[in-house]
XYZ file of C-alpha atoms in Angstrom:
533
model
C -23.611 -1.719 -16.693
C -25.894 -3.254 -14.079
C -22.894 -4.534 -12.137
C -21.237 -1.125 -12.154
C -24.398 0.480 -10.808
C -24.721 -2.192 -8.114
C -21.118 -2.147 -6.888
C -20.653 0.706 -4.403
C -17.402 2.587 -3.988
C -15.835 1.047 -0.939
C -14.510 3.496 1.651
C -10.811 2.843 2.225
C -9.525 3.226 5.778
C -6.677 5.722 5.928
C -4.810 3.346 8.216
C -4.535 0.877 5.309
C -3.252 3.358 2.719
C 0.105 2.135 1.297
C 3.215 3.841 2.743
C 5.009 6.732 1.035
C 8.162 4.603 0.849
C 7.157 1.178 -0.524
C 10.515 -0.523 0.121
C 13.009 0.948 2.624
C 15.139 -2.230 2.500
C 16.659 -1.819 -0.955
C 19.741 0.148 -2.014
C 21.330 0.265 -5.434
C 24.662 1.874 -6.308
C 25.085 3.103 -9.861
C 28.832 3.437 -10.372
C 29.943 5.678 -13.238
C 33.243 5.251 -15.081
C 34.618 8.208 -13.114
C 33.630 6.578 -9.815
C 35.380 3.356 -10.782
C 38.560 5.154 -11.851
C 38.606 7.152 -8.611
C 38.171 3.986 -6.550
C 40.986 2.233 -8.411
C 43.363 5.162 -7.839
C 42.463 5.320 -4.114
C 42.833 1.543 -3.885
C 46.340 1.683 -5.290
C 47.735 4.735 -3.469
C 45.688 5.180 -0.276
C 44.270 1.766 0.655
C 47.593 0.148 1.699
C 48.262 2.896 4.256
C 44.700 2.645 5.564
C 44.977 -1.116 6.014
C 48.209 -0.769 8.019
C 46.746 1.979 10.234
C 43.480 0.059 10.660
C 45.207 -3.146 11.776
C 47.507 -1.244 14.132
C 44.596 0.537 15.819
C 42.534 -2.671 15.961
C 45.284 -4.669 17.641
C 45.954 -1.823 20.091
C 42.248 -1.671 20.966
C 42.241 -5.421 21.498
C 45.212 -5.179 23.911
C 43.494 -2.382 25.854
C 40.287 -4.484 26.044
C 42.291 -7.455 27.365
C 43.695 -5.261 30.152
C 40.231 -3.896 31.010
C 38.607 -7.337 31.179
C 41.498 -9.232 32.777
C 40.671 -11.146 35.982
C 36.954 -10.513 35.461
C 34.491 -13.411 35.239
C 33.128 -13.892 31.722
C 29.471 -13.834 32.761
C 29.788 -11.073 35.331
C 26.489 -9.383 36.184
C 28.259 -6.485 37.906
C 29.322 -3.245 36.203
C 32.994 -2.533 35.502
C 34.192 0.167 37.905
C 37.240 2.241 38.821
C 40.267 2.468 36.571
C 38.979 -0.255 34.255
C 35.910 1.779 33.397
C 37.950 4.957 32.826
C 40.372 3.140 30.533
C 37.508 1.541 28.597
C 35.748 4.868 28.218
C 38.641 7.175 27.308
C 41.285 4.958 25.713
C 38.834 2.963 23.576
C 37.071 6.204 22.639
C 40.290 7.699 21.216
C 41.196 4.457 19.460
C 37.685 4.237 18.013
C 37.948 7.686 16.492
C 41.327 6.751 15.036
C 39.826 3.526 13.651
C 37.186 5.441 11.680
C 39.830 7.938 10.558
C 41.871 5.030 9.186
C 38.871 4.095 6.997
C 38.620 7.628 5.593
C 35.686 8.930 7.660
C 35.238 12.611 8.408
C 32.918 12.928 11.405
C 30.917 16.063 12.165
C 29.209 16.220 15.562
C 26.231 18.512 16.176
C 25.028 19.076 19.745
C 26.245 17.433 22.932
C 25.596 14.015 24.470
C 23.592 14.092 27.690
C 24.984 12.605 30.894
C 23.403 9.675 32.733
C 21.256 11.819 35.037
C 19.766 13.628 32.036
C 19.195 10.629 29.754
C 20.163 7.059 30.670
C 19.332 5.854 27.129
C 20.408 6.964 23.654
C 18.092 6.120 20.725
C 19.894 6.200 17.352
C 18.224 6.323 13.915
C 18.139 5.808 11.021
C 20.103 2.573 11.266
C 21.487 1.931 7.784
C 24.957 0.408 8.053
C 27.540 -1.374 10.200
C 29.413 1.965 10.187
C 26.689 3.384 12.493
C 28.936 2.272 15.355
C 30.422 5.759 15.098
C 27.483 6.877 17.262
C 28.832 4.731 20.119
C 32.202 6.471 19.953
C 31.029 10.093 19.799
C 28.446 9.553 22.566
C 31.085 8.473 25.103
C 31.262 4.667 24.760
C 27.889 3.631 26.239
C 26.792 -0.006 26.387
C 25.015 -1.421 23.353
C 22.603 -4.287 22.696
C 24.381 -7.138 20.925
C 23.910 -10.802 20.052
C 25.442 -13.143 22.627
C 27.452 -14.998 19.969
C 29.342 -11.784 19.076
C 31.291 -12.112 22.334
C 32.968 -15.217 20.906
C 34.269 -13.422 17.775
C 38.094 -13.142 17.955
C 39.442 -9.644 18.749
C 36.084 -7.874 18.247
C 34.456 -9.990 20.980
C 37.042 -8.889 23.548
C 36.595 -5.212 22.622
C 32.823 -5.622 22.812
C 33.062 -7.238 26.243
C 34.979 -4.213 27.568
C 31.959 -2.060 26.669
C 29.633 -4.208 28.854
C 26.932 -4.857 26.235
C 23.399 -6.057 26.883
C 23.515 -9.537 25.377
C 20.626 -11.101 23.473
C 20.555 -14.877 23.037
C 18.491 -16.348 20.205
C 18.616 -19.750 21.900
C 16.987 -18.480 25.093
C 13.160 -18.441 24.870
C 13.109 -15.801 27.631
C 15.713 -13.658 25.878
C 13.367 -10.773 25.073
C 12.118 -10.487 28.657
C 15.650 -10.805 30.074
C 16.948 -8.146 27.688
C 14.215 -5.693 28.683
C 14.880 -6.377 32.370
C 18.610 -5.817 31.836
C 18.055 -2.518 29.999
C 15.637 -1.343 32.694
C 18.080 -2.310 35.472
C 20.893 -0.345 33.861
C 18.720 2.668 32.993
C 17.555 2.956 36.596
C 20.931 2.195 38.242
C 21.704 5.836 38.982
C 24.966 5.771 37.023
C 26.458 2.500 38.289
C 26.184 1.138 34.765
C 27.108 3.097 31.610
C 24.361 4.650 29.509
C 22.696 2.306 27.006
C 22.682 3.019 23.266
C 19.976 1.335 21.189
C 19.063 1.302 17.504
C 15.266 1.063 17.984
C 14.521 0.220 14.328
C 16.137 -3.164 14.897
C 17.362 -3.561 11.303
C 19.054 -1.587 8.539
C 17.168 0.565 6.027
C 18.153 2.892 3.177
C 17.498 6.026 5.323
C 14.558 7.072 3.123
C 12.225 6.890 6.152
C 12.083 5.822 9.784
C 10.460 2.413 10.220
C 8.719 1.196 13.395
C 10.650 1.561 16.635
C 10.949 -1.508 18.837
C 9.811 -0.740 22.398
C 13.028 -1.864 24.171
C 14.493 1.640 24.520
C 11.220 3.031 25.856
C 9.983 0.347 28.236
C 12.082 1.692 31.173
C 10.043 4.935 30.801
C 13.088 7.141 31.436
C 14.269 10.203 29.470
C 15.826 9.352 26.097
C 18.250 11.368 24.000
C 17.598 10.893 20.262
C 20.656 10.742 18.007
C 20.224 11.092 14.252
C 22.759 10.012 11.632
C 23.381 11.423 8.162
C 25.827 10.381 5.452
C 25.962 13.427 3.125
C 28.048 11.882 0.329
C 27.662 12.123 -3.444
C 28.225 8.380 -3.756
C 26.564 6.271 -1.046
C 28.774 3.247 -0.400
C 27.839 2.763 3.259
C 24.167 1.722 3.125
C 23.759 -1.975 3.870
C 20.252 -3.307 3.237
C 18.527 -6.622 2.615
C 18.589 -6.037 -1.142
C 21.981 -4.694 -2.140
C 25.718 -5.189 -1.879
C 27.420 -7.522 0.618
C 29.405 -6.336 3.646
C 32.765 -7.045 2.004
C 31.936 -5.113 -1.180
C 30.571 -2.108 0.739
C 33.586 -2.035 3.051
C 35.988 -2.197 0.115
C 34.168 0.519 -1.841
C 34.029 2.763 1.239
C 37.729 2.549 2.142
C 38.531 3.240 -1.518
C 36.885 6.674 -1.307
C 38.958 9.790 -0.722
C 36.664 10.735 2.180
C 33.350 9.530 3.614
C 31.314 12.146 5.500
C 29.072 11.344 8.450
C 27.061 13.688 10.666
C 26.015 12.717 14.189
C 23.427 15.068 15.700
C 22.370 14.949 19.342
C 18.786 16.172 19.674
C 17.345 17.578 22.914
C 16.545 15.015 25.594
C 12.994 13.676 25.271
C 11.266 13.354 28.650
C 8.132 11.165 28.533
C 4.846 12.757 29.598
C 2.450 11.095 32.018
C 0.395 9.866 29.067
C 3.488 8.407 27.404
C 4.502 6.679 30.631
C 1.207 4.786 30.465
C 1.751 3.810 26.815
C 5.325 3.040 25.766
C 4.231 2.610 22.125
C 3.029 6.216 22.153
C 6.362 7.200 23.724
C 8.300 5.376 20.975
C 6.165 6.832 18.160
C 6.489 10.390 19.455
C 10.273 10.094 19.713
C 10.346 8.656 16.188
C 8.187 11.504 14.872
C 10.485 14.127 16.414
C 13.537 12.461 14.829
C 11.779 12.200 11.442
C 10.946 15.913 11.545
C 14.586 16.768 12.194
C 15.657 14.530 9.319
C 12.894 15.734 6.997
C 11.794 12.196 6.080
C 8.496 10.275 6.493
C 7.739 7.402 8.862
C 6.387 3.988 7.894
C 5.245 0.943 9.835
C 7.698 -1.505 8.312
C 9.712 -3.612 10.733
C 12.172 -6.505 10.914
C 9.332 -8.976 10.317
C 8.892 -7.425 6.855
C 12.491 -8.433 6.149
C 11.688 -11.993 7.214
C 8.709 -11.988 4.844
C 11.005 -10.714 2.082
C 13.304 -13.698 2.621
C 10.306 -16.046 2.627
C 9.097 -14.466 -0.644
C 12.521 -15.039 -2.175
C 12.476 -18.687 -1.080
C 9.065 -19.010 -2.761
C 10.581 -17.633 -6.007
C 8.701 -14.340 -5.671
C 10.362 -10.906 -5.912
C 11.686 -10.074 -2.438
C 9.655 -6.885 -2.130
C 6.460 -8.902 -2.703
C 6.557 -9.806 1.000
C 6.386 -6.217 2.264
C 3.146 -5.438 4.118
C 4.065 -2.893 6.830
C 3.961 -5.668 9.406
C 3.554 -3.472 12.498
C 0.447 -1.699 11.205
C -1.280 -4.636 9.520
C -0.613 -7.123 12.324
C -2.041 -4.767 14.963
C -5.035 -3.621 12.943
C -6.000 -7.133 11.847
C -4.760 -8.976 14.948
C -2.553 -11.291 12.894
C 0.556 -13.175 14.012
C 3.729 -13.969 12.101
C 2.497 -17.495 11.330
C -0.658 -16.078 9.679
C 1.429 -13.957 7.325
C 3.777 -16.806 6.492
C 0.930 -19.212 5.638
C -0.882 -16.620 3.542
C 2.344 -15.772 1.691
C 2.710 -19.449 0.759
C -0.868 -19.485 -0.607
C -0.287 -16.175 -2.372
C 2.888 -17.510 -4.021
C 0.922 -20.439 -5.428
C -1.466 -18.003 -7.158
C 0.745 -15.072 -8.193
C 2.203 -14.639 -11.667
C 5.907 -13.760 -11.903
C 5.300 -12.042 -15.238
C 3.128 -9.527 -13.355
C 5.801 -8.768 -10.774
C 4.626 -11.441 -8.362
C 1.036 -10.146 -8.332
C -2.347 -11.782 -8.890
C -4.314 -10.863 -12.010
C -7.931 -11.662 -12.807
C -6.939 -14.812 -14.683
C -4.814 -16.155 -11.813
C -7.571 -15.335 -9.332
C -10.162 -17.266 -11.353
C -7.731 -20.132 -11.912
C -7.024 -20.442 -8.192
C -10.749 -20.609 -7.406
C -11.237 -23.041 -10.345
C -14.057 -20.864 -11.652
C -14.589 -18.914 -14.883
C -14.433 -15.135 -14.973
C -17.940 -13.850 -14.198
C -19.586 -10.690 -12.873
C -19.616 -12.091 -9.326
C -15.943 -13.029 -9.529
C -15.028 -9.648 -11.000
C -16.762 -7.939 -8.112
C -14.885 -10.044 -5.550
C -11.611 -9.285 -7.338
C -12.418 -5.557 -7.259
C -12.921 -5.740 -3.488
C -9.395 -7.145 -3.089
C -7.832 -4.717 -5.565
C -7.739 -1.705 -3.256
C -5.704 0.615 -5.510
C -7.645 -0.378 -8.664
C -4.530 -1.197 -10.713
C -5.960 -4.474 -12.017
C -3.787 -6.704 -9.811
C -3.689 -7.870 -6.200
C -0.406 -7.600 -4.300
C 0.359 -9.510 -1.109
C -0.594 -6.596 1.126
C -4.005 -6.315 -0.552
C -4.411 -10.084 -0.376
C -3.774 -10.183 3.396
C -6.152 -7.276 4.037
C -8.802 -8.810 1.762
C -8.698 -12.200 3.452
C -8.870 -10.635 6.928
C -11.509 -7.954 6.263
C -13.629 -9.443 3.463
C -13.391 -13.222 3.596
C -12.847 -14.263 7.215
C -15.868 -12.316 8.587
C -18.026 -13.833 5.830
C -16.788 -17.318 6.668
C -19.180 -17.787 9.612
C -21.091 -20.885 10.663
C -24.344 -19.295 9.506
C -22.934 -18.532 6.056
C -21.592 -22.065 5.656
C -24.890 -23.613 6.768
C -26.878 -21.392 4.389
C -24.576 -22.262 1.491
C -24.822 -25.991 2.239
C -28.642 -25.857 2.302
C -28.760 -24.035 -1.034
C -26.456 -26.566 -2.695
C -28.285 -29.521 -1.099
C -31.246 -29.233 -3.460
C -33.020 -32.471 -2.464
C -32.367 -31.889 1.267
C -30.846 -35.315 1.938
C -27.907 -33.954 3.966
C -25.305 -34.290 1.202
C -24.379 -32.548 -2.054
C -23.883 -34.445 -5.293
C -21.773 -33.148 -8.150
C -24.933 -32.501 -10.187
C -26.419 -30.411 -7.373
C -23.123 -28.580 -6.910
C -22.692 -27.762 -10.592
C -26.373 -26.875 -11.082
C -26.335 -24.011 -8.580
C -22.916 -22.754 -9.668
C -23.956 -22.717 -13.328
C -27.070 -20.703 -12.615
C -25.374 -18.329 -10.158
C -22.387 -17.622 -12.404
C -24.423 -17.594 -15.598
C -22.202 -20.212 -17.263
C -24.362 -23.093 -18.609
C -21.419 -25.308 -19.656
C -19.379 -24.828 -16.455
C -17.134 -27.798 -15.522
C -16.704 -27.958 -11.727
C -15.445 -31.541 -11.508
C -11.950 -30.500 -10.350
C -13.311 -28.188 -7.656
C -15.752 -30.863 -6.503
C -12.947 -33.434 -6.264
C -10.893 -31.067 -4.097
C -13.838 -30.714 -1.717
C -14.718 -34.443 -1.699
C -12.080 -35.517 0.833
C -13.281 -39.132 1.214
C -13.891 -39.520 -2.549
C -17.439 -40.773 -1.933
C -18.951 -38.772 -4.778
C -20.950 -36.707 -2.263
C -20.103 -33.813 0.000
C -21.011 -34.127 3.657
C -21.495 -31.023 5.759
C -18.120 -31.559 7.486
C -16.302 -31.765 4.140
C -18.110 -28.678 2.895
C -17.357 -26.764 6.101
C -13.665 -27.730 6.221
C -13.190 -26.599 2.631
C -14.852 -23.245 3.352
C -12.722 -22.726 6.460
C -9.513 -23.449 4.557
C -10.579 -21.357 1.553
C -12.351 -18.262 2.935
C -12.473 -16.674 -0.543
C -15.416 -18.948 -1.404
C -17.407 -17.658 1.570
C -17.069 -14.084 0.336
C -17.856 -15.228 -3.202
C -21.047 -16.831 -1.910
C -22.135 -13.764 0.069
C -21.359 -11.608 -2.999
C -23.671 -13.864 -5.026
C -26.394 -13.439 -2.390
C -25.910 -9.669 -2.543
C -26.408 -9.865 -6.299
C -29.667 -11.774 -5.842
C -30.885 -9.265 -3.254
C -29.986 -6.424 -5.565
C -31.781 -7.894 -8.569
C -34.825 -8.621 -6.362
C -34.727 -5.016 -5.180
C -34.588 -3.793 -8.816
C -37.586 -5.967 -9.747
C -39.592 -4.648 -6.781
C -38.759 -1.077 -7.769
C -39.898 -1.733 -11.328
C -43.164 -3.245 -10.073
C -43.805 -0.233 -7.833
C -43.039 2.162 -10.695
C -45.468 0.271 -12.945
C -48.165 0.433 -10.246
C -47.606 4.188 -9.883
C -47.861 4.642 -13.642
C -51.156 2.713 -13.994
C -53.490 5.587 -12.850
C -51.600 8.003 -15.072
C -51.899 5.669 -18.066
C -55.571 5.091 -17.319
C -56.152 8.857 -17.074
C -54.403 9.433 -20.370
C -56.524 6.705 -21.903
C -59.784 8.401 -20.718
C -58.577 11.778 -22.004
C -57.669 10.338 -25.344
C -61.122 8.687 -25.566
C -62.912 11.969 -24.776
C -60.816 13.787 -27.329
C -61.572 11.209 -29.938
C -65.290 11.508 -29.167
C -65.060 15.282 -29.415
C -63.374 15.094 -32.783
C -66.044 12.653 -33.955
C -68.905 15.011 -32.970
C -67.237 17.940 -34.666
C -66.689 15.924 -37.756
C -70.343 14.912 -37.788
C -71.425 18.546 -37.454
C -69.184 19.543 -40.300
C -70.591 16.746 -42.380
């Protein structure tokens, strides 16, 4: 009861509230018997014709792309002009529409694409599938951003080259800067280059929300036309996410549908304000918010780095969604880099219990710290457990380490802790000194801290020097917060004792007064009794 009275309700920053959509990178398809029968029938009677038409259109597109790119240097930095550009734009546009028709797509276009003078850049979202390339076709064959290695893919690489993509090389350390410079050069070329189409989310989601927009489409600070995509189908076989079906399975299921509907809507051109021109992140967020309103879905601060953390979680035998933290928001608010998240996920994986969905319970928390469950430890656990569900997920763990533990892990805190443990003041801490203070502070008289002491005693000398003590604290910031929590307990109990003393002092005159009154009354009764006698 005392602990509950002492522990205040911590105010939770709204910026750290979990997102409405916890995992936008998962998609499950629940096929009924009817769905399977329909797919089998389409596969037998329709699929052969679609394959023939698809291959015919693909080969024709490849031949047209060869003509367009013939006699042109492979690494040309100049735009394709004249008849080549017209052929690439109109012929490949018609063939592209026919290609999607061959796969059973019915495309509905809402609105009109802007020309170069109105909007040099198209921003397309949500990005949920490899079929989103339909946006390139209906918007007039603009250039896209693509990986450099895609140019080397047979047939598709030649077609891609005819569209003059902005190439990104993973091997080039300056790739990001070069890509931004290339996009800016094209967006400000006055029409010499085609318009640029970008998927600002940078990865595929399940279309349940819009995740963080990468700044590439907004850094040129030119007007942008948002394009939103919808796939209004009863059975969703197009969504390709990090947790779900493979490309081959999705492609096969999609072409075995009678029809797959897709809507491409061109929203009004978004012209950045003067304030947005000074802050491209504000520009990107405002465009995203306008697109989310049109779609009627929320926004979250997940990003591609969350997907990387999901893969790391899987490699560490955790559930993939255990790695989700809303990387954009948390990294900016806490000033953390990718390496910080990766290291903390490795530590988290060593503590978490798979039976609890890859989360940390009270027992795992105490086991990791090599300490018994106590009031002080329960209070520290409660500070981490932001949603009060009795477990700590990775997001809560990262926030707890950054907000609670790292600030407490200061030089002053470490020095104070060392002096308290160093009972005889000889500049080192023995195991007896170490266990003595821990036993009294945690209220566990038979506490065994030999394992914890051995972990701290790096040189195995049987004593802890200040450097050993400090290094352990720096590498395990949870202990710093545990120590400051213990100090808070001592301050609180001291405060309670002082209050009780003051209350007793205030009661003394009242008690003394009551005592005098009682004495007078007793004397009065005695006199009366004597008179009666």
